[in-house]
Amino acid sequence: MAIIDAFKFDDNINNELKKVVHYGKEIGENWPVVYLLNDSKEAYIGETHHAAVRMSQHLTNAAKRRLTDMRIITGSDFNKSVILDLEAFLIKHMSSDGKYKLLNGNHGLQDHDYYQRSQYNETFRNIWNQLRRENIVYHSISEIENSTLYKYSPYKSLGTEQRQAEMEILRVLAEGGDKGVGKTIVVKGGAGTGKTILAIYLMKLFADANDSGTPGEELSDYVDEDIESVIASESIRGINKIAIVMPQSTLKESVIDVFKSIKGLNKKMVLSTCC
């Protein structure tokens, strides 16, 4: 059974975390946890083995320091794979829930299999239901997963082919930027292969890389395989005109709804093929 502890996120948070003991372990100092920082409008979700140290780092970040509340989520059987999975689960669902705009970038989300993963599905759902009872989230999991916001969320984990396409696009754009020349990239794929999801994912990535006001996440927030793509996305900083053109009016309206709910994106970035 998971335990959720709530705190005020302020200069005393380290001392408070060091007092937390569950399962005979010092949870705040040496245990895998997922944490949630929030105020009334924004939230940030992360994972760590050293919550007290991690909060010290976040308190030096101006965007995160203005957040007011903290929760840590622990379980007696949690390990690194579990907390990475739970972190991704909460980011994907909370980004589509609508209560908060997330400060998280959209890199680092994991969708890896691991030993006894299926056994944690019910645990994650119970955690979500508890957060709902505490009014941290609005909607049920089924409501979210059947919503347009979830379907086209830029916080989706990319599949293997999508990720390969992402890295190739970033490589080509970075090389073109170094040489001062434009590039045209065509992504081909049949219906249902995830082209629209990849495009929306890249829009969020480009917006975060270009927005100096966006609180960037430290490289320590990512597992090794993600660092390469984070560095690549940083190399394209300076692309200040980004838009997505949607030929179908119904799809355009759906994407506009998504962009209005995501920090760094806005409805003006969604264009039609005609005026």
Short mmCIF file of N, CA and C in Angstrom, two decimals, residues 7-9 36-44 63-71 94 97-103 134-138 261 263:
data_model
loop_
_atom_site.label_atom_id
_atom_site.label_comp_id
_atom_site.label_asym_id
_atom_site.label_seq_id
_atom_site.Cartn_x
_atom_site.Cartn_y
_atom_site.Cartn_z
N PHE A 7 3.23 18.22 2.87
CA PHE A 7 4.05 19.22 3.56
C PHE A 7 3.83 20.59 2.92
N LYS A 8 4.25 21.62 3.62
CA LYS A 8 4.40 22.93 3.02
C LYS A 8 5.78 22.98 2.36
N PHE A 9 5.82 23.49 1.16
CA PHE A 9 7.09 23.56 0.44
C PHE A 9 7.73 24.91 0.75
N LEU A 36 5.29 15.54 -5.66
CA LEU A 36 4.45 16.50 -6.37
C LEU A 36 4.58 17.84 -5.67
N LEU A 37 4.97 18.87 -6.43
CA LEU A 37 5.00 20.25 -5.95
C LEU A 37 3.89 21.01 -6.67
N ASN A 38 3.18 21.87 -5.94
CA ASN A 38 2.11 22.62 -6.60
C ASN A 38 1.74 23.87 -5.84
N ASP A 39 1.12 24.81 -6.57
CA ASP A 39 0.37 25.88 -5.94
C ASP A 39 -1.05 25.78 -6.49
N SER A 40 -1.77 26.85 -6.61
CA SER A 40 -3.16 26.75 -7.06
C SER A 40 -3.28 26.57 -8.57
N LYS A 41 -2.21 26.86 -9.34
CA LYS A 41 -2.31 26.83 -10.80
C LYS A 41 -1.31 25.92 -11.48
N GLU A 42 -0.14 25.74 -10.89
CA GLU A 42 0.93 25.00 -11.55
C GLU A 42 1.41 23.85 -10.66
N ALA A 43 2.02 22.87 -11.29
CA ALA A 43 2.53 21.72 -10.55
C ALA A 43 3.77 21.17 -11.23
N TYR A 44 4.57 20.47 -10.47
CA TYR A 44 5.76 19.79 -10.98
C TYR A 44 5.83 18.41 -10.35
N ALA A 63 11.20 29.34 -10.46
CA ALA A 63 9.86 28.91 -10.86
C ALA A 63 9.30 27.87 -9.89
N LYS A 64 10.16 26.98 -9.41
CA LYS A 64 9.68 25.95 -8.50
C LYS A 64 9.56 26.46 -7.07
N ARG A 65 10.38 27.43 -6.71
CA ARG A 65 10.34 27.96 -5.35
C ARG A 65 9.00 28.62 -5.04
N ARG A 66 8.34 29.15 -6.06
CA ARG A 66 7.06 29.81 -5.80
C ARG A 66 5.92 28.81 -5.55
N LEU A 67 6.18 27.52 -5.79
CA LEU A 67 5.17 26.51 -5.46
C LEU A 67 5.07 26.39 -3.95
N THR A 68 3.91 26.03 -3.45
CA THR A 68 3.66 26.16 -2.02
C THR A 68 3.48 24.84 -1.26
N ASP A 69 3.11 23.79 -1.97
CA ASP A 69 2.78 22.54 -1.31
C ASP A 69 3.56 21.38 -1.90
N MET A 70 3.80 20.35 -1.08
CA MET A 70 4.54 19.19 -1.54
C MET A 70 3.89 17.92 -1.01
N ARG A 71 3.93 16.90 -1.83
CA ARG A 71 3.53 15.55 -1.41
C ARG A 71 4.58 14.57 -1.88
N MET A 94 -2.06 13.85 -15.12
CA MET A 94 -2.29 15.17 -14.56
C MET A 94 -2.23 16.25 -15.63
N ASP A 97 -5.67 16.25 -16.92
CA ASP A 97 -6.74 16.40 -15.93
C ASP A 97 -7.30 17.82 -15.94
N GLY A 98 -6.45 18.81 -16.16
CA GLY A 98 -6.92 20.18 -16.30
C GLY A 98 -6.80 21.06 -15.08
N LYS A 99 -6.47 20.50 -13.92
CA LYS A 99 -6.40 21.36 -12.73
C LYS A 99 -5.14 22.21 -12.73
N TYR A 100 -4.02 21.63 -13.16
CA TYR A 100 -2.75 22.34 -13.16
C TYR A 100 -2.12 22.36 -14.54
N LYS A 101 -1.34 23.41 -14.80
CA LYS A 101 -0.40 23.38 -15.91
C LYS A 101 0.92 22.88 -15.34
N LEU A 102 1.50 21.89 -15.98
CA LEU A 102 2.72 21.29 -15.46
C LEU A 102 3.96 22.08 -15.88
N LEU A 103 4.89 22.22 -14.95
CA LEU A 103 6.18 22.83 -15.24
C LEU A 103 7.13 21.84 -15.89
N GLU A 134 -8.30 14.04 -2.16
CA GLU A 134 -7.66 15.21 -1.55
C GLU A 134 -7.79 16.44 -2.43
N ASN A 135 -8.55 16.34 -3.52
CA ASN A 135 -8.82 17.45 -4.45
C ASN A 135 -7.55 17.94 -5.15
N ILE A 136 -6.59 17.03 -5.34
CA ILE A 136 -5.39 17.38 -6.09
C ILE A 136 -5.63 17.18 -7.58
N VAL A 137 -6.50 16.27 -7.94
CA VAL A 137 -6.90 16.06 -9.33
C VAL A 137 -8.42 16.04 -9.40
N TYR A 138 -8.94 16.34 -10.59
CA TYR A 138 -10.39 16.43 -10.77
C TYR A 138 -11.04 15.12 -11.22
N SER A 261 -4.10 24.09 -22.82
CA SER A 261 -3.94 23.51 -21.48
C SER A 261 -2.48 23.23 -21.13
N LYS A 263 1.53 24.38 -20.70
CA LYS A 263 2.43 25.50 -20.50
C LYS A 263 3.44 25.58 -21.64
#
